[in-house]
Tab-separated table of N, CA and C in Angstrom:
chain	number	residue	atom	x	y	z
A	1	UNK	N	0.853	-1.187	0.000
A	1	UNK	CA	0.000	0.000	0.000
A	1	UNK	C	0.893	1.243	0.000
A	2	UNK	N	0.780	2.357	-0.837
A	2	UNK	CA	1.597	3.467	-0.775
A	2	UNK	C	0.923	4.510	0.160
A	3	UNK	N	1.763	5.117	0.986
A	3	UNK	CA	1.396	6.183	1.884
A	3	UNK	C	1.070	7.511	0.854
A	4	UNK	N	-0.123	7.846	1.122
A	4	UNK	CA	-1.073	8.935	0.414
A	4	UNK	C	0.076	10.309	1.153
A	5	UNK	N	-0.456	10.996	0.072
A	5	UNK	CA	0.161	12.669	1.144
A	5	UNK	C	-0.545	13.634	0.642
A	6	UNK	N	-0.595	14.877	1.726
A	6	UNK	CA	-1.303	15.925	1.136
A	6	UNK	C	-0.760	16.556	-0.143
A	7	UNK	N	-1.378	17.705	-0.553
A	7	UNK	CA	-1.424	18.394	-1.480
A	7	UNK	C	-1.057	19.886	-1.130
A	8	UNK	N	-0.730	20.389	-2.363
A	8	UNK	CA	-0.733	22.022	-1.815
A	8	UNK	C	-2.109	22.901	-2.709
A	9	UNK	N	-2.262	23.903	-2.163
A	9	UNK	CA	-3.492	24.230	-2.983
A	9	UNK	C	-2.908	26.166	-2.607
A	10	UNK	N	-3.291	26.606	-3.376
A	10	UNK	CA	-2.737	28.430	-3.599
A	10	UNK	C	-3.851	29.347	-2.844
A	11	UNK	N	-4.351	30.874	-2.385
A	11	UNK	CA	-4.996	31.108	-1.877
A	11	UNK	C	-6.021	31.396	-2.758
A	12	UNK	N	-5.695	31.521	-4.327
A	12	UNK	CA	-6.300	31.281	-5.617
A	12	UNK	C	-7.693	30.774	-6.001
A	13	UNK	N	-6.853	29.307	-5.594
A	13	UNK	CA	-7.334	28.058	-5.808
A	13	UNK	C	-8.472	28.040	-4.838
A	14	UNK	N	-8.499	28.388	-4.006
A	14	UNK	CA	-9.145	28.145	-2.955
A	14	UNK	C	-10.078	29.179	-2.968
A	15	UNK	N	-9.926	30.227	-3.449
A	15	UNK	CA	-10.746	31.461	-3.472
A	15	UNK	C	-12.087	31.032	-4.564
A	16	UNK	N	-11.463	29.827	-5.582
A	16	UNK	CA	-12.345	29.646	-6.610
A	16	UNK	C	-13.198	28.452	-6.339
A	17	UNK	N	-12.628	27.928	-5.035
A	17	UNK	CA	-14.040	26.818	-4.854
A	17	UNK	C	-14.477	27.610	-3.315
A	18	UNK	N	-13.863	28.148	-3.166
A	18	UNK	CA	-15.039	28.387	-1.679
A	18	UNK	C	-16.862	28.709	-2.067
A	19	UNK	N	-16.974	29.417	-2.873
A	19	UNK	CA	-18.317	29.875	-3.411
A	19	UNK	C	-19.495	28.476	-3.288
A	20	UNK	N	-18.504	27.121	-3.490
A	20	UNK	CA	-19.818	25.962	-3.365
A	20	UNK	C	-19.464	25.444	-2.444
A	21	UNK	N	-18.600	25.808	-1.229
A	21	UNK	CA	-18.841	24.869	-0.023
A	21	UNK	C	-17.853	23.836	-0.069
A	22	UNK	N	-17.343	23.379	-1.120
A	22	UNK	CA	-17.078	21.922	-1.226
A	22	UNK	C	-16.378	21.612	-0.334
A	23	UNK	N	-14.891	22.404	-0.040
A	23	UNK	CA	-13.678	22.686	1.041
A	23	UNK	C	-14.072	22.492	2.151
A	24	UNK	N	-13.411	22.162	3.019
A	24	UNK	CA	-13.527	22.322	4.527
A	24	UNK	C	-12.439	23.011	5.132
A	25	UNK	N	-12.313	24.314	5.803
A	25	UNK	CA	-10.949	24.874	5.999
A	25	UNK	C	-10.700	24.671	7.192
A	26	UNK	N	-9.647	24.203	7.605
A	26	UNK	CA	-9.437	24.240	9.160
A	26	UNK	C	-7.697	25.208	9.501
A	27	UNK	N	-8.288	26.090	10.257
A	27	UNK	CA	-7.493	26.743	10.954
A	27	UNK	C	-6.280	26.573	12.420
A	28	UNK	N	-5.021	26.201	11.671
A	28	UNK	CA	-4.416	25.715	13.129
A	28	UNK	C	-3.655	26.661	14.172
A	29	UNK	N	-3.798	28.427	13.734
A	29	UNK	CA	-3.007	28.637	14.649
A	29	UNK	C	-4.443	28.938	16.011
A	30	UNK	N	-3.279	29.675	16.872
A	30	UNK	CA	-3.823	29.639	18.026
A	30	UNK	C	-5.317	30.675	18.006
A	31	UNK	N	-5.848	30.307	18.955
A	31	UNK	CA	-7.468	30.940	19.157
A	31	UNK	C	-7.467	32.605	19.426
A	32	UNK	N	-6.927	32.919	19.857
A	32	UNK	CA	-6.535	34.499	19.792
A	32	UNK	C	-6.216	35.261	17.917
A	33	UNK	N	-5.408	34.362	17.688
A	33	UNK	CA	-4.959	34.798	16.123
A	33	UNK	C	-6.381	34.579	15.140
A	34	UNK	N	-6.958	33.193	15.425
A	34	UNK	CA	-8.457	32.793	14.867
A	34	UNK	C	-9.654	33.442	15.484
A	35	UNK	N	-9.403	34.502	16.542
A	35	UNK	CA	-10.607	35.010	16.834
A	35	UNK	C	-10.288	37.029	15.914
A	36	UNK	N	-9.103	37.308	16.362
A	36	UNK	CA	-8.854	38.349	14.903
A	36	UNK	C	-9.230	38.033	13.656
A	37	UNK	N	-9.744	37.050	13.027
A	37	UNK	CA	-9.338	37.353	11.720
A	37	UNK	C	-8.719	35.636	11.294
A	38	UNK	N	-10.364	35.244	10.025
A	38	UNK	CA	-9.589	33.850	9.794
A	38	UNK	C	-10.732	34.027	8.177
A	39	UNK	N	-9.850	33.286	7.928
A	39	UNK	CA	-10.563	32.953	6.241
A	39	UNK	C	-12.119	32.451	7.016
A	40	UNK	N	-13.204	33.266	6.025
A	40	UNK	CA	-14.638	32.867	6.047
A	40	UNK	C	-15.148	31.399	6.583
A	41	UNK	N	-15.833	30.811	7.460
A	41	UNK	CA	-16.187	29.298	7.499
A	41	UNK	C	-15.152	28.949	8.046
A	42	UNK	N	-13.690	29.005	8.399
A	42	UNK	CA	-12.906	28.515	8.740
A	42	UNK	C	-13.230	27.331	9.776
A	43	UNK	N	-12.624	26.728	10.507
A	43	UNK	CA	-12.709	26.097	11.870
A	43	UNK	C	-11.641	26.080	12.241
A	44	UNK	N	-11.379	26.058	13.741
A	44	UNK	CA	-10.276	26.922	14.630
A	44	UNK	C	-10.442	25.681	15.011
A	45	UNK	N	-9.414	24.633	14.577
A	45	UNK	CA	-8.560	22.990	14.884
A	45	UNK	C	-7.524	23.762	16.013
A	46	UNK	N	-7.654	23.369	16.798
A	46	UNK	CA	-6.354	23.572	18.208
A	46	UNK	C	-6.380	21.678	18.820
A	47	UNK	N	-5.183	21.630	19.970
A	47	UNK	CA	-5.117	20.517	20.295
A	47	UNK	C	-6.427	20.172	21.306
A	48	UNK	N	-6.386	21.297	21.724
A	48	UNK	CA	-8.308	20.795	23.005
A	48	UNK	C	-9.364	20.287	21.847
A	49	UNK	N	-9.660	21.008	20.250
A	49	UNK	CA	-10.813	20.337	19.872
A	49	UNK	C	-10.397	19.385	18.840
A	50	UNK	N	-9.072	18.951	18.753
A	50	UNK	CA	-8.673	17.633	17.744
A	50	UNK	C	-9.662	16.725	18.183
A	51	UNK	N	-9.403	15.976	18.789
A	51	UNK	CA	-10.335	14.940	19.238
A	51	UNK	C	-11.464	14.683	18.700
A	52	UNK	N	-12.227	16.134	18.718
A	52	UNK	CA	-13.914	16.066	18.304
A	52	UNK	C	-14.180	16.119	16.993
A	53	UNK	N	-13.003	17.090	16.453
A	53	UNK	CA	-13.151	16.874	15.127
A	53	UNK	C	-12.363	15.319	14.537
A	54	UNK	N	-11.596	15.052	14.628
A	54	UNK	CA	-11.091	13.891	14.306
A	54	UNK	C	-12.728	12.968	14.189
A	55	UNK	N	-13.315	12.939	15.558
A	55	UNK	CA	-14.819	11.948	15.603
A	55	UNK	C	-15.812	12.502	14.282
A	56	UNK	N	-16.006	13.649	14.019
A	56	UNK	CA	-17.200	13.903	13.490
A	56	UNK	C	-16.734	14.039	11.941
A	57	UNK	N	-15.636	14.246	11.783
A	57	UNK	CA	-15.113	14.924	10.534
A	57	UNK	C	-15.525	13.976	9.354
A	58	UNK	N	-16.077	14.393	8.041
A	58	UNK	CA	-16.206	13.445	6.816
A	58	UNK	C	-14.577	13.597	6.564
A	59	UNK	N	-14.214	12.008	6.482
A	59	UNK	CA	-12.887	11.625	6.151
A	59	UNK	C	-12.304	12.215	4.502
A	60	UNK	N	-13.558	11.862	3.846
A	60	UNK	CA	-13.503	11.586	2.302
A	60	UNK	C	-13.726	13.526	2.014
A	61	UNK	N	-14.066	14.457	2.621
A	61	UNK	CA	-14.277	16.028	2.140
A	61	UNK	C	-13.319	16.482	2.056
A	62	UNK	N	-13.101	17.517	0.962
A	62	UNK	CA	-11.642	17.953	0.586
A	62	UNK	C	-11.068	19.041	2.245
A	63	UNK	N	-9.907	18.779	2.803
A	63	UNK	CA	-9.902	19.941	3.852
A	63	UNK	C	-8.515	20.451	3.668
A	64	UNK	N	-8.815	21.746	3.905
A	64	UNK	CA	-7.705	22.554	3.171
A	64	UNK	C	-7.336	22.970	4.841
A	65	UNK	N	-5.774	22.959	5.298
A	65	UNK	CA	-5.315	23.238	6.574
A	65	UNK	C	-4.666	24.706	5.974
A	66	UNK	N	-4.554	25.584	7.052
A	66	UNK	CA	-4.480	26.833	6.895
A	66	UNK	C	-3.970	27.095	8.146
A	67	UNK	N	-2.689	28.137	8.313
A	67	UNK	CA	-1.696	28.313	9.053
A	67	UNK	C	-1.133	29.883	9.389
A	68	UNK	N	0.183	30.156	9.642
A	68	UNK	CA	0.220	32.247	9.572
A	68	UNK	C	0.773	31.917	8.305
A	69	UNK	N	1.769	31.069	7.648
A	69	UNK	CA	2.797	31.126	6.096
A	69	UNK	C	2.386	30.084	5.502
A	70	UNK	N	1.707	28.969	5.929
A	70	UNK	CA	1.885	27.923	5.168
A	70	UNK	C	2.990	26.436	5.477
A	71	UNK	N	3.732	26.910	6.428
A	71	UNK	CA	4.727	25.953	7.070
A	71	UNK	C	4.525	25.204	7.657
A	72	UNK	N	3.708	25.630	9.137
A	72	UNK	CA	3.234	24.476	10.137
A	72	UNK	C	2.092	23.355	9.429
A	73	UNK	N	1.263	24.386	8.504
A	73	UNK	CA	0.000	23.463	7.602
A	73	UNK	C	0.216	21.976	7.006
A	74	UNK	N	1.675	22.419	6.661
A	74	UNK	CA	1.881	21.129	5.769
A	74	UNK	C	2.632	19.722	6.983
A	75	UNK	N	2.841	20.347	8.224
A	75	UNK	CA	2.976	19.173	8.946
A	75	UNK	C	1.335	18.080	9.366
A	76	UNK	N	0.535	19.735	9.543
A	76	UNK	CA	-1.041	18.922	10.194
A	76	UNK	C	-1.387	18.257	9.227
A	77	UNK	N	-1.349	18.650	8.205
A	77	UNK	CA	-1.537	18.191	6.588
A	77	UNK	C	-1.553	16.527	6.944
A	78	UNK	N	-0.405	16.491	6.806
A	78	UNK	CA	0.372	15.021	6.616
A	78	UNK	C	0.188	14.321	7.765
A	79	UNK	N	-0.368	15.172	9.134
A	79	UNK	CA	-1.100	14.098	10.423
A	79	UNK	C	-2.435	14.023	9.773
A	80	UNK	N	-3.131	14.884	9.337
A	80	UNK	CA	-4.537	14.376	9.029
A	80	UNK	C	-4.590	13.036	7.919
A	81	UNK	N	-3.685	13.589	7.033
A	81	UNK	CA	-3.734	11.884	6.352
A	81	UNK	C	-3.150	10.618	7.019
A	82	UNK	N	-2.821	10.757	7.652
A	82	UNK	CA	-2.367	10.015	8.379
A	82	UNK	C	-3.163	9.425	9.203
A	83	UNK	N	-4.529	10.290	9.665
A	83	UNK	CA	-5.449	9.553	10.741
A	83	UNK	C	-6.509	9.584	9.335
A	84	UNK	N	-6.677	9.024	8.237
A	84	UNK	CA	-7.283	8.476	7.331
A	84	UNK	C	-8.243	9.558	6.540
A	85	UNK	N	-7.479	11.099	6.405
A	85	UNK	CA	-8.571	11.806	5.490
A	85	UNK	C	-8.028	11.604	4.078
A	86	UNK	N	-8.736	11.526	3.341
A	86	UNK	CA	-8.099	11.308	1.825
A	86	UNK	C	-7.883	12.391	1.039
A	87	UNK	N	-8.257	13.294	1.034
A	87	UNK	CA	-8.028	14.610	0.055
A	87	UNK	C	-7.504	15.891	1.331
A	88	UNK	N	-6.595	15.850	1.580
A	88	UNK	CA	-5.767	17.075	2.238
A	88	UNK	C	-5.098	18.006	1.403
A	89	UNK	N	-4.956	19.254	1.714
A	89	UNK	CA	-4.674	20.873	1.150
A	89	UNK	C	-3.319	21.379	2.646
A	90	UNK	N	-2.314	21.455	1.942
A	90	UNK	CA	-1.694	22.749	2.618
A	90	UNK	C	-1.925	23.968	1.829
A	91	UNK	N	-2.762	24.843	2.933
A	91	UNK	CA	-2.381	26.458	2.181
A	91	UNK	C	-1.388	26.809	1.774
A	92	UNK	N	-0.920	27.156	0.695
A	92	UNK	CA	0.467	28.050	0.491
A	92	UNK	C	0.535	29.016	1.280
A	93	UNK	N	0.889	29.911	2.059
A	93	UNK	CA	1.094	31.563	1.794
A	93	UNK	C	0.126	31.566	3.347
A	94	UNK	N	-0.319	30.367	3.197
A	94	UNK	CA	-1.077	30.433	5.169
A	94	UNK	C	-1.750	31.905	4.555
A	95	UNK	N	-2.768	32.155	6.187
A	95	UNK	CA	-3.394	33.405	6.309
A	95	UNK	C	-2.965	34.308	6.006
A	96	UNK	N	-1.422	34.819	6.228
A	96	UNK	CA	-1.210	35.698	5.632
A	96	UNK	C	-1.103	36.273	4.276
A	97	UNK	N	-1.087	35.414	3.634
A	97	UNK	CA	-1.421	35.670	2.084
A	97	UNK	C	-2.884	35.421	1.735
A	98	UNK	N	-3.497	34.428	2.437
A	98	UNK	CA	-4.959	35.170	2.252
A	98	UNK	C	-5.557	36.533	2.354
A	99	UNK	N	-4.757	37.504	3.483
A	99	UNK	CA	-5.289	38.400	4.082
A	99	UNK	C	-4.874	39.449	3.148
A	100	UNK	N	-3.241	39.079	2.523
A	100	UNK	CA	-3.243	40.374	1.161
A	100	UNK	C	-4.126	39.995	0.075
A	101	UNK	N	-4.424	38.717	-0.416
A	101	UNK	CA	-4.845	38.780	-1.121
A	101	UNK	C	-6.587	39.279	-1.382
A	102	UNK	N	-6.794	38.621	-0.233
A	102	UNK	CA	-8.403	38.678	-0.178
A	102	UNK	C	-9.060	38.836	0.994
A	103	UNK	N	-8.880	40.562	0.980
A	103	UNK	CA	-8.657	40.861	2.397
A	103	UNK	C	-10.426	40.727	3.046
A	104	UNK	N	-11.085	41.020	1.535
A	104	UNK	CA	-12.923	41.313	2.362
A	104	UNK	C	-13.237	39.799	2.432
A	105	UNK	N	-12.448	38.971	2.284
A	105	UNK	CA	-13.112	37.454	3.049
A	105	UNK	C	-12.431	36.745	4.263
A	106	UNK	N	-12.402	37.859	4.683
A	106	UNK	CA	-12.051	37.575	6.232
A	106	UNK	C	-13.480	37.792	7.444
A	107	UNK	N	-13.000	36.780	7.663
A	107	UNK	CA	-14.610	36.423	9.552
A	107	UNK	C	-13.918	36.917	10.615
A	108	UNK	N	-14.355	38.211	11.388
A	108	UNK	CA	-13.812	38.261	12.340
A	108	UNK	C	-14.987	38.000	13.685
């Protein structure tokens, strides 16, 4: 069996499917940084609500991890496939390049 791995996906890319939902974004930095200011729909993944999401989460929905650059993303990335999601996203450019790019789709 070959070990699956995430993907990278641009803030682009992502800008062009958010409109149908399909994505699931999860947000890993800390709850202070995710209560300023997080890409639209996001979900604020910290280590207190892994757990719950790990239980409820559709394995098989595309989820795009989202970070401050894009660095730490691609480690959760590669734990979420790892606990059996099949279509994983590291943000490029993390929030902060969401936030130049596309600054009016920000949830605060």
């Amino acid at each position: 069996m070959s070990e699956n791995s995430f993907k990278h996906m641009s803030v682009s890319e992502l800008q062009a499917v958010m409109a149908d939902k399909s994505h699931v974004v999860v947000d890993i930095r800390d709850e202070n940084s995710f209560a300023n200011g997080h890409i639209t729909d996001a979900i604020n993944l910290t280590n207190e609500s892994m757990a719950d999401f790990l239980r409820t989460a559709d394995l098989d929905a595309p989820l795009v991890v989202c970070c401050y650059h894009g660095i730490s993303s691609q480690q959760a990335a590669q734990f979420l496939i790892s606990q059996d999601f099949t279509d994983v996203y590291s943000l490029d450019g993390g929030f902060t390049q969401w936030q130049t790019d596309f600054p009016d789709n920000i949830e605060r």
